[in-house]
């Protein structure tokens, strides 16, 4: 089984930045797309960003486009989410996910096979 562990969450003021990391361990996957999702209390889990296996293609939710950047380092089995110009509405638990044997960008949560436990991001006004 594959384990995904997020880190880098915390409390920041609006306008500041955070970088989330997600490290994969356990069973080695041949290839996999990665994504970030978030969920605020009482709300549905929503798509944030996704990246293809080779890192050449990315996709972002409209709400974060231009502010967030997803990247990956396959040699380190790690995916990142750089979050700039944070807003209070970005407050949520952020989850990383891996879609096994998937090369392309995927925006749908049901396509992902493995999930991290989440890291809290809180943006104060």
Short mmCIF file of N, CA, C and O in Angstrom, two decimals:
data_model
loop_
_atom_site.label_atom_id
_atom_site.label_comp_id
_atom_site.label_asym_id
_atom_site.label_seq_id
_atom_site.Cartn_x
_atom_site.Cartn_y
_atom_site.Cartn_z
N UNK A 1 0.85 -1.19 0.00
CA UNK A 1 0.00 0.00 0.00
C UNK A 1 0.88 1.24 0.00
O UNK A 1 2.00 1.21 0.51
N UNK A 2 0.37 2.30 -0.59
CA UNK A 2 1.08 3.55 -0.68
C UNK A 2 0.57 4.49 0.40
O UNK A 2 -0.64 4.60 0.63
N UNK A 3 1.49 5.16 1.06
CA UNK A 3 1.14 6.16 2.05
C UNK A 3 1.53 7.55 1.54
O UNK A 3 2.62 7.73 1.00
N UNK A 4 0.64 8.50 1.72
CA UNK A 4 0.89 9.88 1.36
C UNK A 4 0.79 10.73 2.63
O UNK A 4 -0.20 10.62 3.36
N UNK A 5 1.79 11.55 2.88
CA UNK A 5 1.82 12.37 4.08
C UNK A 5 2.04 13.81 3.69
O UNK A 5 3.08 14.16 3.13
N UNK A 6 1.06 14.66 4.02
CA UNK A 6 1.15 16.08 3.74
C UNK A 6 1.86 16.80 4.89
O UNK A 6 1.77 16.38 6.05
N UNK A 7 2.50 17.90 4.56
CA UNK A 7 3.11 18.75 5.57
C UNK A 7 3.16 20.18 5.04
O UNK A 7 2.97 20.41 3.84
N UNK A 8 3.40 21.12 5.93
CA UNK A 8 3.56 22.50 5.53
C UNK A 8 2.38 23.40 5.83
O UNK A 8 2.47 24.62 5.62
N UNK A 9 1.30 22.84 6.32
CA UNK A 9 0.15 23.66 6.66
C UNK A 9 0.42 24.50 7.90
O UNK A 9 1.41 24.30 8.61
N UNK A 10 -0.46 25.45 8.13
CA UNK A 10 -0.31 26.31 9.29
C UNK A 10 -1.23 27.50 9.22
O UNK A 10 -2.18 27.53 8.43
N UNK A 11 -0.95 28.47 10.07
CA UNK A 11 -1.75 29.69 10.16
C UNK A 11 -0.95 30.85 9.61
O UNK A 11 0.19 31.10 10.04
N UNK A 12 -1.53 31.56 8.64
CA UNK A 12 -0.88 32.72 8.05
C UNK A 12 -1.90 33.83 7.85
O UNK A 12 -3.11 33.60 7.81
N UNK A 13 -1.40 35.04 7.73
CA UNK A 13 -2.25 36.17 7.42
C UNK A 13 -2.56 36.23 5.94
O UNK A 13 -1.78 35.74 5.10
N UNK A 14 -3.68 36.81 5.61
CA UNK A 14 -4.04 37.00 4.21
C UNK A 14 -2.93 37.74 3.48
O UNK A 14 -2.34 38.69 4.00
N UNK A 15 -2.65 37.29 2.25
CA UNK A 15 -1.61 37.88 1.44
C UNK A 15 -0.27 37.18 1.53
O UNK A 15 0.60 37.43 0.69
N UNK A 16 -0.11 36.33 2.50
CA UNK A 16 1.14 35.61 2.67
C UNK A 16 1.11 34.28 1.93
O UNK A 16 0.13 33.95 1.25
N UNK A 17 2.18 33.51 2.08
CA UNK A 17 2.36 32.29 1.30
C UNK A 17 2.64 31.09 2.19
O UNK A 17 3.16 31.22 3.30
N UNK A 18 2.30 29.93 1.67
CA UNK A 18 2.66 28.65 2.26
C UNK A 18 3.04 27.69 1.14
O UNK A 18 2.54 27.82 0.02
N UNK A 19 3.90 26.74 1.45
CA UNK A 19 4.18 25.67 0.52
C UNK A 19 3.88 24.34 1.19
O UNK A 19 4.48 23.99 2.21
N UNK A 20 2.96 23.60 0.61
CA UNK A 20 2.61 22.28 1.09
C UNK A 20 3.45 21.23 0.36
O UNK A 20 3.76 21.37 -0.82
N UNK A 21 3.80 20.19 1.09
CA UNK A 21 4.52 19.06 0.51
C UNK A 21 3.75 17.79 0.78
O UNK A 21 3.04 17.67 1.78
N UNK A 22 3.88 16.83 -0.12
CA UNK A 22 3.26 15.53 0.04
C UNK A 22 4.27 14.47 -0.37
O UNK A 22 4.65 14.39 -1.54
N UNK A 23 4.69 13.68 0.59
CA UNK A 23 5.69 12.65 0.35
C UNK A 23 5.03 11.27 0.28
O UNK A 23 4.24 10.92 1.16
N UNK A 24 5.37 10.52 -0.74
CA UNK A 24 4.83 9.17 -0.93
C UNK A 24 5.84 8.14 -0.45
O UNK A 24 7.04 8.27 -0.67
N UNK A 25 5.34 7.10 0.21
CA UNK A 25 6.18 6.01 0.66
C UNK A 25 5.41 4.71 0.57
O UNK A 25 4.22 4.70 0.26
N UNK A 26 6.09 3.60 0.84
CA UNK A 26 5.46 2.30 0.75
C UNK A 26 5.68 1.68 -0.63
O UNK A 26 6.73 1.84 -1.23
N UNK A 27 4.66 1.01 -1.12
CA UNK A 27 4.76 0.33 -2.40
C UNK A 27 5.05 1.32 -3.52
O UNK A 27 4.38 2.35 -3.63
N UNK A 28 6.02 0.99 -4.33
CA UNK A 28 6.40 1.85 -5.44
C UNK A 28 5.40 1.73 -6.58
O UNK A 28 5.03 0.63 -7.00
N UNK A 29 4.95 2.87 -7.06
CA UNK A 29 4.05 2.92 -8.21
C UNK A 29 4.85 3.11 -9.49
O UNK A 29 5.86 3.80 -9.49
N UNK A 30 4.39 2.50 -10.56
CA UNK A 30 5.09 2.64 -11.84
C UNK A 30 5.03 4.08 -12.33
O UNK A 30 6.05 4.66 -12.70
N UNK A 31 3.85 4.63 -12.35
CA UNK A 31 3.65 6.01 -12.72
C UNK A 31 2.28 6.46 -12.20
O UNK A 31 1.37 5.64 -12.05
N UNK A 32 2.15 7.73 -11.90
CA UNK A 32 0.92 8.21 -11.30
C UNK A 32 0.80 9.73 -11.44
O UNK A 32 1.78 10.46 -11.28
N UNK A 33 -0.39 10.16 -11.72
CA UNK A 33 -0.70 11.57 -11.66
C UNK A 33 -0.96 11.95 -10.20
O UNK A 33 -1.29 11.10 -9.37
N UNK A 34 -0.83 13.24 -9.89
CA UNK A 34 -1.04 13.71 -8.53
C UNK A 34 -1.98 14.90 -8.53
O UNK A 34 -2.07 15.64 -9.51
N UNK A 35 -2.66 15.06 -7.41
CA UNK A 35 -3.56 16.18 -7.28
C UNK A 35 -3.65 16.67 -5.85
O UNK A 35 -3.25 15.98 -4.91
N UNK A 36 -4.14 17.88 -5.72
CA UNK A 36 -4.45 18.47 -4.42
C UNK A 36 -5.94 18.81 -4.37
O UNK A 36 -6.49 19.37 -5.33
N UNK A 37 -6.56 18.48 -3.25
CA UNK A 37 -7.94 18.81 -2.98
C UNK A 37 -8.03 19.48 -1.62
O UNK A 37 -7.10 19.41 -0.82
N UNK A 38 -9.15 20.14 -1.36
CA UNK A 38 -9.33 20.76 -0.06
C UNK A 38 -10.78 20.64 0.38
O UNK A 38 -11.69 20.51 -0.44
N UNK A 39 -10.97 20.71 1.69
CA UNK A 39 -12.31 20.60 2.24
C UNK A 39 -12.43 21.49 3.47
O UNK A 39 -11.66 21.35 4.42
N UNK A 40 -13.39 22.38 3.43
CA UNK A 40 -13.71 23.22 4.57
C UNK A 40 -14.85 22.58 5.35
O UNK A 40 -15.63 21.81 4.79
N UNK A 41 -14.99 22.88 6.64
CA UNK A 41 -16.06 22.28 7.44
C UNK A 41 -17.43 22.53 6.83
O UNK A 41 -17.76 23.65 6.45
N UNK A 42 -18.22 21.47 6.71
CA UNK A 42 -19.56 21.58 6.18
C UNK A 42 -19.65 21.70 4.67
O UNK A 42 -20.74 21.88 4.14
N UNK A 43 -18.53 21.61 3.98
CA UNK A 43 -18.52 21.74 2.54
C UNK A 43 -17.98 20.47 1.87
O UNK A 43 -17.32 19.65 2.51
N UNK A 44 -18.27 20.34 0.59
CA UNK A 44 -17.77 19.22 -0.18
C UNK A 44 -16.28 19.37 -0.44
O UNK A 44 -15.75 20.48 -0.51
N UNK A 45 -15.62 18.24 -0.58
CA UNK A 45 -14.22 18.27 -0.99
C UNK A 45 -14.15 18.79 -2.42
O UNK A 45 -14.91 18.35 -3.29
N UNK A 46 -13.24 19.72 -2.67
CA UNK A 46 -13.16 20.32 -3.98
C UNK A 46 -11.75 20.22 -4.56
O UNK A 46 -10.76 20.21 -3.84
N UNK A 47 -11.72 20.18 -5.86
CA UNK A 47 -10.47 20.12 -6.59
C UNK A 47 -9.72 21.42 -6.48
O UNK A 47 -10.31 22.51 -6.53
N UNK A 48 -8.40 21.33 -6.32
CA UNK A 48 -7.54 22.50 -6.25
C UNK A 48 -6.56 22.54 -7.42
O UNK A 48 -6.51 23.52 -8.16
N UNK A 49 -5.78 21.48 -7.58
CA UNK A 49 -4.76 21.45 -8.62
C UNK A 49 -4.37 20.02 -8.93
O UNK A 49 -4.51 19.14 -8.08
N UNK A 50 -3.88 19.79 -10.13
CA UNK A 50 -3.43 18.47 -10.53
C UNK A 50 -2.24 18.59 -11.47
O UNK A 50 -2.06 19.62 -12.13
N UNK A 51 -1.46 17.53 -11.53
CA UNK A 51 -0.26 17.52 -12.35
C UNK A 51 -0.08 16.14 -12.97
O UNK A 51 -0.36 15.12 -12.35
N UNK A 52 0.39 16.12 -14.22
CA UNK A 52 0.62 14.87 -14.91
C UNK A 52 1.87 14.17 -14.38
O UNK A 52 2.66 14.75 -13.64
N UNK A 53 2.03 12.92 -14.79
CA UNK A 53 3.16 12.11 -14.34
C UNK A 53 4.49 12.79 -14.62
O UNK A 53 5.38 12.81 -13.77
N UNK A 54 4.64 13.33 -15.81
CA UNK A 54 5.91 13.93 -16.19
C UNK A 54 6.03 15.39 -15.77
O UNK A 54 7.05 16.03 -16.04
N UNK A 55 5.01 15.92 -15.12
CA UNK A 55 5.03 17.30 -14.68
C UNK A 55 4.79 18.32 -15.77
O UNK A 55 4.81 19.53 -15.50
N UNK A 56 4.55 17.86 -16.99
CA UNK A 56 4.42 18.76 -18.11
C UNK A 56 3.07 19.43 -18.25
O UNK A 56 2.96 20.43 -18.96
N UNK A 57 2.06 18.89 -17.60
CA UNK A 57 0.72 19.44 -17.69
C UNK A 57 0.17 19.66 -16.30
O UNK A 57 0.34 18.82 -15.41
N UNK A 58 -0.49 20.79 -16.11
CA UNK A 58 -1.12 21.11 -14.83
C UNK A 58 -2.51 21.65 -15.07
O UNK A 58 -2.84 22.12 -16.16
N UNK A 59 -3.32 21.60 -14.02
CA UNK A 59 -4.66 22.14 -14.07
C UNK A 59 -4.99 22.72 -12.71
O UNK A 59 -4.58 22.18 -11.68
N UNK A 60 -5.75 23.83 -12.71
CA UNK A 60 -6.08 24.52 -11.47
C UNK A 60 -7.55 24.88 -11.43
O UNK A 60 -8.17 25.18 -12.45
N UNK A 61 -8.10 24.85 -10.23
CA UNK A 61 -9.43 25.40 -10.03
C UNK A 61 -9.39 26.90 -10.30
O UNK A 61 -8.39 27.58 -10.05
N UNK A 62 -10.49 27.43 -10.82
CA UNK A 62 -10.54 28.86 -11.12
C UNK A 62 -10.25 29.72 -9.89
O UNK A 62 -9.64 30.79 -10.01
N UNK A 63 -10.63 29.25 -8.73
CA UNK A 63 -10.47 30.03 -7.51
C UNK A 63 -9.02 30.21 -7.09
O UNK A 63 -8.71 31.12 -6.31
N UNK A 64 -8.12 29.36 -7.59
CA UNK A 64 -6.72 29.44 -7.19
C UNK A 64 -5.79 29.76 -8.36
O UNK A 64 -4.59 29.97 -8.14
N UNK A 65 -6.32 29.80 -9.55
CA UNK A 65 -5.50 30.03 -10.74
C UNK A 65 -4.76 31.36 -10.64
O UNK A 65 -5.35 32.39 -10.31
N UNK A 66 -3.48 31.32 -10.90
CA UNK A 66 -2.65 32.51 -10.81
C UNK A 66 -2.04 32.73 -9.45
O UNK A 66 -1.13 33.57 -9.31
N UNK A 67 -2.52 32.01 -8.44
CA UNK A 67 -2.00 32.14 -7.09
C UNK A 67 -1.27 30.89 -6.62
O UNK A 67 -0.30 30.99 -5.87
N UNK A 68 -1.76 29.73 -7.03
CA UNK A 68 -1.18 28.46 -6.60
C UNK A 68 -0.40 27.82 -7.74
O UNK A 68 -0.76 27.96 -8.91
N UNK A 69 0.64 27.08 -7.38
CA UNK A 69 1.43 26.35 -8.36
C UNK A 69 1.69 24.94 -7.85
O UNK A 69 2.22 24.77 -6.75
N UNK A 70 1.34 23.95 -8.64
CA UNK A 70 1.62 22.56 -8.30
C UNK A 70 2.88 22.12 -9.05
O UNK A 70 3.08 22.49 -10.20
N UNK A 71 3.71 21.35 -8.38
CA UNK A 71 4.92 20.83 -8.99
C UNK A 71 5.24 19.48 -8.37
O UNK A 71 4.65 19.10 -7.36
N UNK A 72 6.17 18.76 -8.97
CA UNK A 72 6.54 17.46 -8.43
C UNK A 72 7.99 17.16 -8.69
O UNK A 72 8.60 17.67 -9.64
N UNK A 73 8.54 16.32 -7.84
CA UNK A 73 9.90 15.83 -7.96
C UNK A 73 9.81 14.32 -7.83
O UNK A 73 9.76 13.79 -6.72
N UNK A 74 9.78 13.63 -8.96
CA UNK A 74 9.58 12.19 -8.94
C UNK A 74 10.74 11.45 -8.29
O UNK A 74 10.55 10.36 -7.74
N UNK A 75 11.95 12.01 -8.37
CA UNK A 75 13.09 11.39 -7.72
C UNK A 75 12.92 11.35 -6.21
O UNK A 75 13.47 10.47 -5.54
N UNK A 76 12.16 12.30 -5.67
CA UNK A 76 11.90 12.36 -4.23
C UNK A 76 10.50 11.86 -3.87
O UNK A 76 10.12 11.90 -2.70
N UNK A 77 9.75 11.41 -4.87
CA UNK A 77 8.38 10.95 -4.65
C UNK A 77 7.56 11.99 -3.89
O UNK A 77 6.82 11.67 -2.96
N UNK A 78 7.68 13.22 -4.33
CA UNK A 78 7.07 14.33 -3.62
C UNK A 78 6.36 15.27 -4.58
O UNK A 78 6.86 15.55 -5.67
N UNK A 79 5.20 15.74 -4.16
CA UNK A 79 4.47 16.76 -4.90
C UNK A 79 4.32 17.97 -3.99
O UNK A 79 4.21 17.83 -2.76
N UNK A 80 4.32 19.15 -4.59
CA UNK A 80 4.26 20.39 -3.84
C UNK A 80 3.08 21.24 -4.29
O UNK A 80 2.61 21.13 -5.43
N UNK A 81 2.63 22.08 -3.39
CA UNK A 81 1.64 23.10 -3.73
C UNK A 81 2.11 24.41 -3.14
O UNK A 81 2.06 24.61 -1.92
N UNK A 82 2.59 25.29 -4.00
CA UNK A 82 2.98 26.63 -3.58
C UNK A 82 1.75 27.51 -3.61
O UNK A 82 1.11 27.67 -4.65
N UNK A 83 1.42 28.09 -2.48
CA UNK A 83 0.21 28.89 -2.34
C UNK A 83 0.62 30.32 -2.01
O UNK A 83 1.13 30.59 -0.92
N UNK A 84 0.39 31.23 -2.93
CA UNK A 84 0.70 32.64 -2.75
C UNK A 84 -0.57 33.46 -2.65
O UNK A 84 -1.65 33.01 -3.05
N UNK A 85 -0.44 34.65 -2.13
CA UNK A 85 -1.57 35.58 -2.02
C UNK A 85 -2.77 34.91 -1.38
O UNK A 85 -3.90 35.00 -1.87
N UNK A 86 -2.54 34.24 -0.28
CA UNK A 86 -3.59 33.47 0.37
C UNK A 86 -4.73 34.37 0.85
O UNK A 86 -4.51 35.50 1.29
N UNK A 87 -5.93 33.83 0.75
CA UNK A 87 -7.14 34.51 1.16
C UNK A 87 -7.84 33.72 2.25
O UNK A 87 -7.67 32.51 2.35
N UNK A 88 -8.66 34.38 3.08
CA UNK A 88 -9.39 33.63 4.11
C UNK A 88 -10.22 32.48 3.54
O UNK A 88 -10.35 31.44 4.20
N UNK A 89 -10.74 32.63 2.34
CA UNK A 89 -11.53 31.56 1.74
C UNK A 89 -10.71 30.35 1.33
O UNK A 89 -11.27 29.33 0.93
N UNK A 90 -9.38 30.45 1.41
CA UNK A 90 -8.53 29.29 1.18
C UNK A 90 -8.43 28.38 2.41
O UNK A 90 -7.84 27.30 2.32
N UNK A 91 -8.97 28.82 3.52
CA UNK A 91 -8.92 28.02 4.75
C UNK A 91 -9.63 26.69 4.55
O UNK A 91 -10.80 26.65 4.16
N UNK A 92 -8.92 25.61 4.82
CA UNK A 92 -9.46 24.27 4.62
C UNK A 92 -8.41 23.25 5.03
O UNK A 92 -7.25 23.60 5.29
N UNK A 93 -8.82 22.00 5.07
CA UNK A 93 -7.87 20.90 5.16
C UNK A 93 -7.49 20.53 3.74
O UNK A 93 -8.36 20.29 2.90
N UNK A 94 -6.21 20.48 3.47
CA UNK A 94 -5.70 20.18 2.14
C UNK A 94 -5.21 18.74 2.08
O UNK A 94 -4.45 18.30 2.95
N UNK A 95 -5.63 18.02 1.05
CA UNK A 95 -5.29 16.63 0.85
C UNK A 95 -4.54 16.45 -0.46
O UNK A 95 -4.94 17.02 -1.48
N UNK A 96 -3.50 15.65 -0.44
CA UNK A 96 -2.90 15.23 -1.70
C UNK A 96 -3.40 13.85 -2.06
O UNK A 96 -3.85 13.08 -1.20
N UNK A 97 -3.35 13.53 -3.34
CA UNK A 97 -3.87 12.27 -3.83
C UNK A 97 -3.05 11.80 -5.02
O UNK A 97 -2.51 12.61 -5.78
N UNK A 98 -2.99 10.48 -5.20
CA UNK A 98 -2.26 9.87 -6.30
C UNK A 98 -3.19 8.99 -7.11
O UNK A 98 -3.95 8.20 -6.54
N UNK A 99 -3.13 9.12 -8.42
CA UNK A 99 -3.89 8.29 -9.35
C UNK A 99 -2.93 7.31 -10.00
O UNK A 99 -2.13 7.71 -10.85
N UNK A 100 -3.01 6.06 -9.60
CA UNK A 100 -2.07 5.05 -10.06
C UNK A 100 -2.25 4.77 -11.55
O UNK A 100 -3.38 4.81 -12.07
N UNK A 101 -1.15 4.50 -12.21
CA UNK A 101 -1.14 4.15 -13.63
C UNK A 101 -1.90 5.17 -14.46
O UNK A 101 -2.65 4.82 -15.38
N UNK A 102 -1.68 6.42 -14.13
CA UNK A 102 -2.34 7.53 -14.81
C UNK A 102 -1.29 8.55 -15.21
O UNK A 102 -0.54 9.04 -14.35
N UNK A 103 -1.24 8.88 -16.48
CA UNK A 103 -0.25 9.81 -16.99
C UNK A 103 -0.75 11.24 -17.06
O UNK A 103 0.03 12.18 -16.93
N UNK A 104 -2.05 11.40 -17.27
CA UNK A 104 -2.60 12.70 -17.58
C UNK A 104 -3.13 13.41 -16.34
O UNK A 104 -3.30 12.81 -15.28
N UNK A 105 -3.42 14.69 -16.50
CA UNK A 105 -4.03 15.48 -15.45
C UNK A 105 -5.45 14.99 -15.20
O UNK A 105 -6.21 14.73 -16.13
N UNK A 106 -5.81 14.84 -13.92
CA UNK A 106 -7.14 14.39 -13.52
C UNK A 106 -7.69 15.34 -12.48
O UNK A 106 -7.03 15.64 -11.49
N UNK A 107 -8.92 15.79 -12.70
CA UNK A 107 -9.56 16.74 -11.79
C UNK A 107 -10.64 16.11 -10.92
O UNK A 107 -11.16 16.77 -10.00
N UNK A 108 -10.97 14.87 -11.16
CA UNK A 108 -12.06 14.20 -10.47
C UNK A 108 -11.55 13.35 -9.32
O UNK A 108 -10.69 12.49 -9.51
N UNK A 109 -12.10 13.57 -8.13
CA UNK A 109 -11.61 12.89 -6.94
C UNK A 109 -11.74 11.38 -7.03
O UNK A 109 -10.90 10.65 -6.52
N UNK A 110 -12.79 10.89 -7.70
CA UNK A 110 -13.03 9.46 -7.76
C UNK A 110 -11.97 8.72 -8.57
O UNK A 110 -11.86 7.50 -8.47
N UNK A 111 -11.19 9.43 -9.35
CA UNK A 111 -10.15 8.81 -10.15
C UNK A 111 -8.88 8.53 -9.35
O UNK A 111 -8.01 7.80 -9.82
N UNK A 112 -8.78 9.08 -8.17
CA UNK A 112 -7.58 8.93 -7.36
C UNK A 112 -7.66 7.71 -6.46
O UNK A 112 -8.72 7.39 -5.90
N UNK A 113 -6.53 7.04 -6.32
CA UNK A 113 -6.47 5.77 -5.60
C UNK A 113 -5.97 5.91 -4.16
O UNK A 113 -6.36 5.12 -3.30
N UNK A 114 -5.11 6.86 -3.91
CA UNK A 114 -4.49 7.02 -2.61
C UNK A 114 -4.61 8.45 -2.14
O UNK A 114 -4.45 9.39 -2.93
N UNK A 115 -4.84 8.61 -0.84
CA UNK A 115 -5.05 9.92 -0.25
C UNK A 115 -4.23 10.09 1.02
O UNK A 115 -4.06 9.15 1.79
N UNK A 116 -3.74 11.30 1.23
CA UNK A 116 -3.10 11.63 2.48
C UNK A 116 -4.14 11.94 3.55
O UNK A 116 -5.34 11.99 3.30
N UNK A 117 -3.66 12.15 4.77
CA UNK A 117 -4.57 12.42 5.88
C UNK A 117 -4.95 13.89 5.99
O UNK A 117 -5.85 14.23 6.76
N UNK A 118 -4.28 14.74 5.26
CA UNK A 118 -4.64 16.14 5.23
C UNK A 118 -3.78 17.00 6.12
O UNK A 118 -3.25 16.55 7.13
N UNK A 119 -3.65 18.26 5.74
CA UNK A 119 -2.96 19.24 6.55
C UNK A 119 -3.79 20.52 6.58
O UNK A 119 -4.32 20.96 5.57
N UNK A 120 -3.92 21.10 7.77
CA UNK A 120 -4.78 22.26 7.95
C UNK A 120 -4.08 23.53 7.49
O UNK A 120 -2.94 23.80 7.86
N UNK A 121 -4.79 24.31 6.69
CA UNK A 121 -4.35 25.63 6.29
C UNK A 121 -5.39 26.63 6.77
O UNK A 121 -6.57 26.52 6.43
N UNK A 122 -4.96 27.59 7.57
CA UNK A 122 -5.85 28.62 8.08
C UNK A 122 -5.30 29.98 7.70
O UNK A 122 -4.14 30.29 8.01
N UNK A 123 -6.12 30.79 7.06
CA UNK A 123 -5.72 32.12 6.61
C UNK A 123 -6.57 33.14 7.36
O UNK A 123 -7.80 33.16 7.22
N UNK A 124 -5.93 33.96 8.14
CA UNK A 124 -6.63 34.97 8.92
C UNK A 124 -6.71 36.28 8.16
O UNK A 124 -5.85 36.59 7.32
N UNK A 125 -7.73 37.06 8.46
CA UNK A 125 -7.91 38.36 7.82
C UNK A 125 -7.33 39.48 8.65
O UNK A 125 -7.13 40.58 8.17
#
